[in-house]
XYZ file of C-alpha atoms in Angstrom:
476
model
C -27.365 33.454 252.661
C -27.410 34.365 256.173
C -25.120 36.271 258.533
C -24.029 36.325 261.896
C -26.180 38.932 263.211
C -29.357 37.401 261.459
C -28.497 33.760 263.022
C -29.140 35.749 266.823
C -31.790 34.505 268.305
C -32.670 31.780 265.990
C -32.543 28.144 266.249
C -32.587 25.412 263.587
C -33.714 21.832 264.176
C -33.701 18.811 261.341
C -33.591 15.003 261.135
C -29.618 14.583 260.378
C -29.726 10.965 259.400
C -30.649 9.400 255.990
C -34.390 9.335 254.620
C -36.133 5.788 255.514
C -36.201 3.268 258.139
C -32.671 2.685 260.322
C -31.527 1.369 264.034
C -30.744 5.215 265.029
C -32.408 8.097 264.116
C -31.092 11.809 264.986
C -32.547 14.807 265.353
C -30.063 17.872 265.576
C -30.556 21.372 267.036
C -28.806 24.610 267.009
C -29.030 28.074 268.550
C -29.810 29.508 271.931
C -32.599 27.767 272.766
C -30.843 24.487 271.732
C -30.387 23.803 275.160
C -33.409 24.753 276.913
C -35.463 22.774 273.755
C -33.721 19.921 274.569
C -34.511 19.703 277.927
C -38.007 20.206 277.719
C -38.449 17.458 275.064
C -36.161 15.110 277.734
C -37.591 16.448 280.638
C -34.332 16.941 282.615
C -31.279 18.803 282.733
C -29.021 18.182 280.162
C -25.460 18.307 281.374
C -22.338 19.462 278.618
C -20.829 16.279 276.717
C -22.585 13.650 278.312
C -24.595 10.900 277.391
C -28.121 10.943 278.831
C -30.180 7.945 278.073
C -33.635 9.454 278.942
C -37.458 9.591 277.561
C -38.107 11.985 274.634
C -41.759 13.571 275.296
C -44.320 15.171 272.538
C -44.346 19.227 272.585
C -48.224 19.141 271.666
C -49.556 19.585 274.779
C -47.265 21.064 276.612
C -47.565 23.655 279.609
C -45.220 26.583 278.592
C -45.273 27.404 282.225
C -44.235 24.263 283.728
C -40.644 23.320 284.249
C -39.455 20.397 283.231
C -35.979 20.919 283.079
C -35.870 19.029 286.209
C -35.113 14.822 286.289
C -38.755 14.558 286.829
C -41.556 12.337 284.455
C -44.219 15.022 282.910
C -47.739 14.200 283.795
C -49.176 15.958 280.983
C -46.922 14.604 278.223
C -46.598 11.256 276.000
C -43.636 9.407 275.319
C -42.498 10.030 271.892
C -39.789 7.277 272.138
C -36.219 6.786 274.194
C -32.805 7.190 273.138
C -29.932 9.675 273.902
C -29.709 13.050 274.056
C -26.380 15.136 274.199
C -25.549 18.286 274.680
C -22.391 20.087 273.041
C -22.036 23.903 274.590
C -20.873 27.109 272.638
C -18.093 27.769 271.307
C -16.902 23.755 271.172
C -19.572 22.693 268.726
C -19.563 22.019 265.280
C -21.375 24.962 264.551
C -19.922 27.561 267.013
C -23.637 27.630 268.617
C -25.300 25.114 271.813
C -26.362 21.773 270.008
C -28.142 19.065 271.323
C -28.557 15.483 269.897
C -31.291 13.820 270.261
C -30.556 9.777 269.152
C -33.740 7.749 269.043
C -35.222 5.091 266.472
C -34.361 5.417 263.113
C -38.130 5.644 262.174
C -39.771 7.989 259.977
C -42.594 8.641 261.654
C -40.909 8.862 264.819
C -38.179 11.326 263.863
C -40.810 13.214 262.065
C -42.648 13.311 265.139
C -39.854 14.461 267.351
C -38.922 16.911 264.969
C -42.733 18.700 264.914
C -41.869 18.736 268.828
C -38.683 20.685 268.585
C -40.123 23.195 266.215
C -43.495 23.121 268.373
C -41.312 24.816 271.136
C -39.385 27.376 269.264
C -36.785 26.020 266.941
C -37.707 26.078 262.641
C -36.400 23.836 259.807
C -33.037 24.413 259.069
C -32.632 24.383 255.465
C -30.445 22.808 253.090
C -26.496 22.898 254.395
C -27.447 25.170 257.260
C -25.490 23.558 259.994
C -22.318 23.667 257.794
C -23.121 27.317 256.950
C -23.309 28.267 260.458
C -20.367 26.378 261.694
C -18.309 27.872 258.324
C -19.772 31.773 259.801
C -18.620 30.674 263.584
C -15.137 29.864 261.574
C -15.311 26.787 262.930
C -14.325 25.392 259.286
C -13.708 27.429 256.046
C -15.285 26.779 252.949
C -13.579 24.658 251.282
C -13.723 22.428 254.783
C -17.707 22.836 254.544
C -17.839 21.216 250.594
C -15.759 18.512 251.911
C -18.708 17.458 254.178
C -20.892 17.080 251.578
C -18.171 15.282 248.949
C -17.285 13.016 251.611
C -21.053 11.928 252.499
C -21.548 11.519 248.624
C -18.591 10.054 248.125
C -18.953 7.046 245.514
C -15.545 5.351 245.592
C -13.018 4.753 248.430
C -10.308 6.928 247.471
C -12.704 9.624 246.603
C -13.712 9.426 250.493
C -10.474 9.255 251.400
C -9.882 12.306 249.930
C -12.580 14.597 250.811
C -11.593 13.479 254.735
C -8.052 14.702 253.895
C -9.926 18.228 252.256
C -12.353 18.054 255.865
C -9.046 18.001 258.231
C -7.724 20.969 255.846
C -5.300 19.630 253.558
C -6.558 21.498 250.788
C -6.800 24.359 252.832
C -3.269 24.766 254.320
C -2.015 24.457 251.009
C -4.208 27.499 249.607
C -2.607 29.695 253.243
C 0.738 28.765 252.430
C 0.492 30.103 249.246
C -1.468 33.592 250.458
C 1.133 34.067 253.332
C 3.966 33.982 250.604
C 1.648 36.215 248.556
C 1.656 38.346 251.059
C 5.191 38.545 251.816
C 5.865 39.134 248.741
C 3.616 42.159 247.772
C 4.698 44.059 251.347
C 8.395 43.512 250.187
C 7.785 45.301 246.446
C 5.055 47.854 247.772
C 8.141 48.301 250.420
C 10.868 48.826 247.525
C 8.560 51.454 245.667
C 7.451 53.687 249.187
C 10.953 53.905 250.169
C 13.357 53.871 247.496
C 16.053 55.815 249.272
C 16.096 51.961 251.031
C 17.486 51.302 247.265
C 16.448 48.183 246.959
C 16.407 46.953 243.901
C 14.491 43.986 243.074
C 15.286 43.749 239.390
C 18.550 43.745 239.290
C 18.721 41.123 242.280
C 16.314 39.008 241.178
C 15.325 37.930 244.556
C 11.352 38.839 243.412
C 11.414 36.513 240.216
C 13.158 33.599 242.358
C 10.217 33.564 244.513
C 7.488 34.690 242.281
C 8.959 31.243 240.419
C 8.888 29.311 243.648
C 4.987 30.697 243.794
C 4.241 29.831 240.094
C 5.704 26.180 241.479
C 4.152 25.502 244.418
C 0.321 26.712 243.007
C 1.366 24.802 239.926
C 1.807 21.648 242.282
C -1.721 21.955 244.207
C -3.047 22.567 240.835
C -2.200 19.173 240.125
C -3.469 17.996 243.092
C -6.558 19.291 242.760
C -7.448 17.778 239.137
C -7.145 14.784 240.646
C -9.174 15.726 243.526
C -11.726 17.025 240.776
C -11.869 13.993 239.101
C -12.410 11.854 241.917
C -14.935 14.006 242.972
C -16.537 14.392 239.526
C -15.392 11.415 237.450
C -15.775 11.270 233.712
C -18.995 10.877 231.414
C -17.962 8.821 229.105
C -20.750 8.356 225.962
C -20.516 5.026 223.365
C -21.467 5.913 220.123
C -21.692 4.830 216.532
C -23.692 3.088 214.249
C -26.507 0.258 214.367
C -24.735 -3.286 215.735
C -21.774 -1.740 216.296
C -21.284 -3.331 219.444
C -21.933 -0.236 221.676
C -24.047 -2.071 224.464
C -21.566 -5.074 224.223
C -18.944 -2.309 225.075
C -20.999 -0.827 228.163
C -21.538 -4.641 229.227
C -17.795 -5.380 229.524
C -17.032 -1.848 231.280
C -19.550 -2.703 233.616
C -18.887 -6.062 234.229
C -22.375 -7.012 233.778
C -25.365 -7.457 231.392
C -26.516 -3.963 232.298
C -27.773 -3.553 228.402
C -29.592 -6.180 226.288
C -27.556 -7.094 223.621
C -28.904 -8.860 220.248
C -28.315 -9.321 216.575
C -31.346 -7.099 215.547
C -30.251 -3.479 214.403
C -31.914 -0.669 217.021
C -31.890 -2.967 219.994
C -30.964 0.609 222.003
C -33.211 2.984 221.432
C -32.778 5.331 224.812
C -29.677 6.659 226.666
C -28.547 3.299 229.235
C -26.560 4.719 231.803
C -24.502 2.547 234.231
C -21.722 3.884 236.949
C -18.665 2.145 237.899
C -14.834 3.559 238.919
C -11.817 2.610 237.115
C -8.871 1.835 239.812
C -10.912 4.648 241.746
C -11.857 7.193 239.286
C -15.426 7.041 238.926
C -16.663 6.967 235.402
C -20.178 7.567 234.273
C -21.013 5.776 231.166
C -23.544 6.106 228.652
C -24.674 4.098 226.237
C -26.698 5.887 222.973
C -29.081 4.590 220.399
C -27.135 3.647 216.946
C -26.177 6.365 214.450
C -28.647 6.287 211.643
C -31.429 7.853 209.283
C -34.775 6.634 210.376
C -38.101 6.900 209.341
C -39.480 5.153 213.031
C -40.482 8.007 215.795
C -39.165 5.967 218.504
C -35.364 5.469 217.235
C -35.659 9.291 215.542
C -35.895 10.407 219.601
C -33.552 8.170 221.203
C -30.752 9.216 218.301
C -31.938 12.913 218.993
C -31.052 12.030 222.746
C -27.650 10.520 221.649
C -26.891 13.271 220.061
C -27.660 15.355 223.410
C -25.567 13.253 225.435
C -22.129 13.816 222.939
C -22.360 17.392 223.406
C -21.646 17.357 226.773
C -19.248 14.099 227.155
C -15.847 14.642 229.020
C -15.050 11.928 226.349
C -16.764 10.277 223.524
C -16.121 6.141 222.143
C -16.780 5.715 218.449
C -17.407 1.887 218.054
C -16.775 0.677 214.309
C -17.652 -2.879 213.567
C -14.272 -3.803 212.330
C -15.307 -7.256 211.015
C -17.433 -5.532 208.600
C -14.942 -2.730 207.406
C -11.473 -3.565 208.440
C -10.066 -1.245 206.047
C -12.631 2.027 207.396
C -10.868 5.186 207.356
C -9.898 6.275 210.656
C -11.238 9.812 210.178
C -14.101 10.082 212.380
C -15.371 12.267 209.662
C -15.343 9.419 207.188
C -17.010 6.831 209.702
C -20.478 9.452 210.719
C -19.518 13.009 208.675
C -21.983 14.896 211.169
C -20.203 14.162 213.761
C -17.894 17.235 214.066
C -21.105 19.027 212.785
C -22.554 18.667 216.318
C -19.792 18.460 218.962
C -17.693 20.847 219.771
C -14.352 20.204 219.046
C -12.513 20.448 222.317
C -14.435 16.647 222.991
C -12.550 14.598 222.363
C -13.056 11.612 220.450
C -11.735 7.733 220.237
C -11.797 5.476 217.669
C -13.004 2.047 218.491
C -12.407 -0.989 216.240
C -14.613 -4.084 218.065
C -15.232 -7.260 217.245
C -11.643 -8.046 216.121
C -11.593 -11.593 217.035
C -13.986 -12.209 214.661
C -11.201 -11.702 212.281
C -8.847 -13.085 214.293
C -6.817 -10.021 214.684
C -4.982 -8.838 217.746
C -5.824 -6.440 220.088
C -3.852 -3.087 220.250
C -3.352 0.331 220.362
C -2.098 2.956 217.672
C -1.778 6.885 217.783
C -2.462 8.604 214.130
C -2.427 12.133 213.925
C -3.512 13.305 217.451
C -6.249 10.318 217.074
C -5.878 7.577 219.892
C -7.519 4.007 217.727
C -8.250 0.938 219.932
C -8.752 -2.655 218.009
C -10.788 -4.952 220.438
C -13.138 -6.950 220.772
C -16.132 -6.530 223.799
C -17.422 -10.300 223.226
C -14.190 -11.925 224.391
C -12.395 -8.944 226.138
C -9.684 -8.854 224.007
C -8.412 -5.331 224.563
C -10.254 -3.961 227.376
C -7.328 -3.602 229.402
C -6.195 -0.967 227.372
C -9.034 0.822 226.631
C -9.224 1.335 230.775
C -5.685 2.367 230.621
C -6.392 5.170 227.826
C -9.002 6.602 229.779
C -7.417 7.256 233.126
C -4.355 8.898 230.421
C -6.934 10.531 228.672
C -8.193 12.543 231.603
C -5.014 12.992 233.366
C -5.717 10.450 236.437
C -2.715 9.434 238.110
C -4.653 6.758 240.320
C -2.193 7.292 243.303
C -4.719 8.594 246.001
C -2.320 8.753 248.702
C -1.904 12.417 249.745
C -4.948 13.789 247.112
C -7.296 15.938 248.427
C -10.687 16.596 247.325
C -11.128 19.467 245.033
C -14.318 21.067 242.924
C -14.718 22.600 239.395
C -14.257 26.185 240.841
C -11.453 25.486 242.798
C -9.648 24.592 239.595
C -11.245 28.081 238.303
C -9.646 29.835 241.036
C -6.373 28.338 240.756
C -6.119 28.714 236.660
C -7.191 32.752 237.410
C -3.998 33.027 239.826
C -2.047 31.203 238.032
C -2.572 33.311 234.915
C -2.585 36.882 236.955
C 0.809 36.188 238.711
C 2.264 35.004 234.849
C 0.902 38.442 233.615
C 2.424 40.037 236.698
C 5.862 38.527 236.575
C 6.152 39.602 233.017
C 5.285 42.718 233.814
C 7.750 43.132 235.740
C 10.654 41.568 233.278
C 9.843 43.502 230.596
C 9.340 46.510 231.817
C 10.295 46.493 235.948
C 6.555 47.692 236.610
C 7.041 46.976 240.115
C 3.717 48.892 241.477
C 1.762 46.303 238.607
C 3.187 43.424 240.254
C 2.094 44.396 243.639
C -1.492 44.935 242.344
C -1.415 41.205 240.674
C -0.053 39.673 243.788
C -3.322 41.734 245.622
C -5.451 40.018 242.954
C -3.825 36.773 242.832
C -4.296 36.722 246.584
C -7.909 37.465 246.483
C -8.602 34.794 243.896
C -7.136 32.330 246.013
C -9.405 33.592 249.153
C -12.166 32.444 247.216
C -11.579 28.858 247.407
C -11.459 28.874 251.347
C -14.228 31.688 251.733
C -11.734 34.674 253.260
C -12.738 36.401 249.860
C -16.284 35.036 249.225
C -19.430 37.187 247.930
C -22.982 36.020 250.047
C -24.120 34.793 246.661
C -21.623 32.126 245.804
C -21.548 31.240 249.252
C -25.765 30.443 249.089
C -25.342 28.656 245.711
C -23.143 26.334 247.805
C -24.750 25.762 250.840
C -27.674 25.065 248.794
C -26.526 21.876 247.252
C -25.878 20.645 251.110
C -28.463 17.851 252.619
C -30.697 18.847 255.071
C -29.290 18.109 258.172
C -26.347 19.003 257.612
């Protein structure tokens, strides 16, 4: 992780575009010798904010002596390639620092070349998320601003892109201040009440600190909200098909899909490896998995890929157990009854839906029944009998409201950090009910506001912030 007095003196350079061949190509630069590195691979003055259209020259051979700052053609230099080059000046960057553009060819070769150039005459490799990290330590953006860059370039659905540009203009963010500033406010009025009580001011009885520590609990409670969706757009749900031999597991994935993505037959152990396909349900992406059948086996082969299955259940965010209901249509509905080693492996917090396919070849309907905290679905994958609910019961299942209006993107530790404040301003306020421990509430309102700073990066240690940074492109 670096700091502001290590990034003195030292200036990155990397290719900021995609991997592979493209119409544009950009190499990016930034530090103090931005400028001046800039110039010499343009060979002219480069002015602030504007778009030169110029030559971009090789660094091999280069005279360290000569000027070419100048609007002048080097004698002693090749062409690398032409494009534009601009120039964005200190402070009024995106990294707080001189950067300079340079927008040629999207070639490989070409950028690679241009980039050996740059670093040729001073500048290094910037390394994974180091632009965002520097413009984050300029407090250009905060932190949770920087990890909307990268969930809005890996964005995999619309409304998850919508929402990490809502979390980039600091949505997320001003929610998280508004709730420290009225933290804040807060703690100086009860640290106030127990300095000067000759002021007599007595919070208890008045109750004006539990009417807005309740107007706190609603507000976080509220972003909280927010964010799970965020999360889940962001994240999505793994979602793993399981269950016995011709079942009709793959047939399952297939109509999920909406396409033959696994080979489907009559022949028991057709699957034998995980098949994985991606696809979003009305914008909550959902990462399926389809497992080899549930069985005892004396063949090597199918003994690994049901090891595997069982590998992939104990980490689902949700797990479909596919009966063949034309075969049993009066199975118990215990899971335990349909594969007994079931709750022997998984940990029981996964949970767990009971799938009945292949109803129409009994010429039963399609439907949906609760029984004792267990959600079964009767279908049938073949004719799609059914499906429509099953997509319903998983955006209920993991809480996804689908209206992506005013969501914001949101990550697994800002849910962390918003469950830890949530629970230390609950253990604060009854604190102070029960027993009117006023200078206990003031220290969980210091705490609560801490945990809070964490999500923006006013209350971040160097190693969390590397660990995130790290997971950044290059480039960027």
């Amino acid at each position: 992780m670096s700091t502001l007095s290590s990034l003195e003196g030292d200036t990155i350079a990397a290719i900021a575009t995609a991997p592979g061949r493209g119409g544009i190509g950009i190499v990016r630069l930034s530090g103090p010798r931005a400028r001046e590195i800039g110039e010499r691979i343009c060979a002219r003055t480069l002015q602030a904010r504007y778009a030169h259209h110029c030559q971009f020259y090789e660094a091999a051979t280069a005279d360290p002596g000569v000027d070419h700052s100048a609007d002048s053609q080097p004698l002693d230099r090749q062409p690398l390639d032409s494009g534009i080059a601009l120039y964005f000046p200190a402070p009024n960057s995106f990294t707080g620092e001189d950067v300079v553009e340079l927008q040629g060819h999207g070639g490989p070769v070409i950028l690679d070349l241009l980039l050996r150039s740059c670093c040729h005459l001073g500048a290094r490799l910037a390394r994974a998320g180091e632009f965002s990290e520097r413009a984050y330590l300029y407090e250009k953006i905060d932190l949770a601003q920087a990890e909307a860059i990268a969930d809005l370039i890996n964005s995999t659905t619309e409304s998850a892109a919508r929402s990490a540009n809502r979390s980039l203009q600091g949505d997320f963010s001003r929610s998280i201040n508004r709730l420290m500033e009225q933290l804040v406010a807060l703690r100086v009025y009860v640290e106030a009440a127990i300095d000067f009580p000759e002021e007599e001011i007595d919070f208890i009885e008045e109750g004006e600190v539990d009417r807005q520590l309740d107007d706190i609990h609603s507000q976080l409670n509220e972003v909280m909200s927010t964010a799970r969706q965020g999360s889940l757009l962001r994240d999505g749900m793994k979602l793993v098909i399981a269950g016995r031999p011709n079942a009709g597991k793959s047939s399952l994935l297939n109509a999920l899909s909406g396409q033959d993505s696994a080979i489907v037959t009559a022949i028991e152990g057709t699957t034998r490896d995980v098949l994985r396909e991606h696809i979003q349900i009305d914008g909550m992406p959902l990462h399926i998995v389809d497992t080899a059948g549930l069985r005892d086996s004396a063949d090597e082969v199918e003994q690994e890929g049901i090891k595997r299955a069982w590998q992939e259940m104990e980490t689902a965010d949700h797990i479909l157990l596919v009966v063949d209901y034309s075969e049993s249509p009066s199975l118990n509905d215990d899971p335990d009854e349909i594969w007994p080693e079931l709750h022997q492996h998984l940990p029981v917090s996964i949970p767990v839906t009971i799938i009945h396919n292949k109803c129409d070849l009994l010429d039963q309907p399609a439907g949906k029944r609760e029984q004792a905290n267990l959600t079964i679905l009767t279908l049938s994958a073949k004719t799609g009998a059914g499906m429509n609910l099953l997509r319903e019961h998983l955006k209920c299942a993991m809480g996804y409201e689908g209206n992506a209006e005013h969501q914001f993107m949101a990550r697994r530790r800002h849910l962390d950090s918003l469950t830890r404040a949530q629970s230390i301003l609950s253990l604060g306020q009854q604190q102070l009910r029960s027993a009117g421990a006023g200078e206990l509430l003031a220290e969980d309102l210091r705490l609560s506001h801490q945990v809070l700073g964490e999500i923006t990066g006013s209350m971040s240690s160097d190693e969390m912030l590397g660990e995130i940074f790290s997971s950044f492109c290059i480039g960027k």
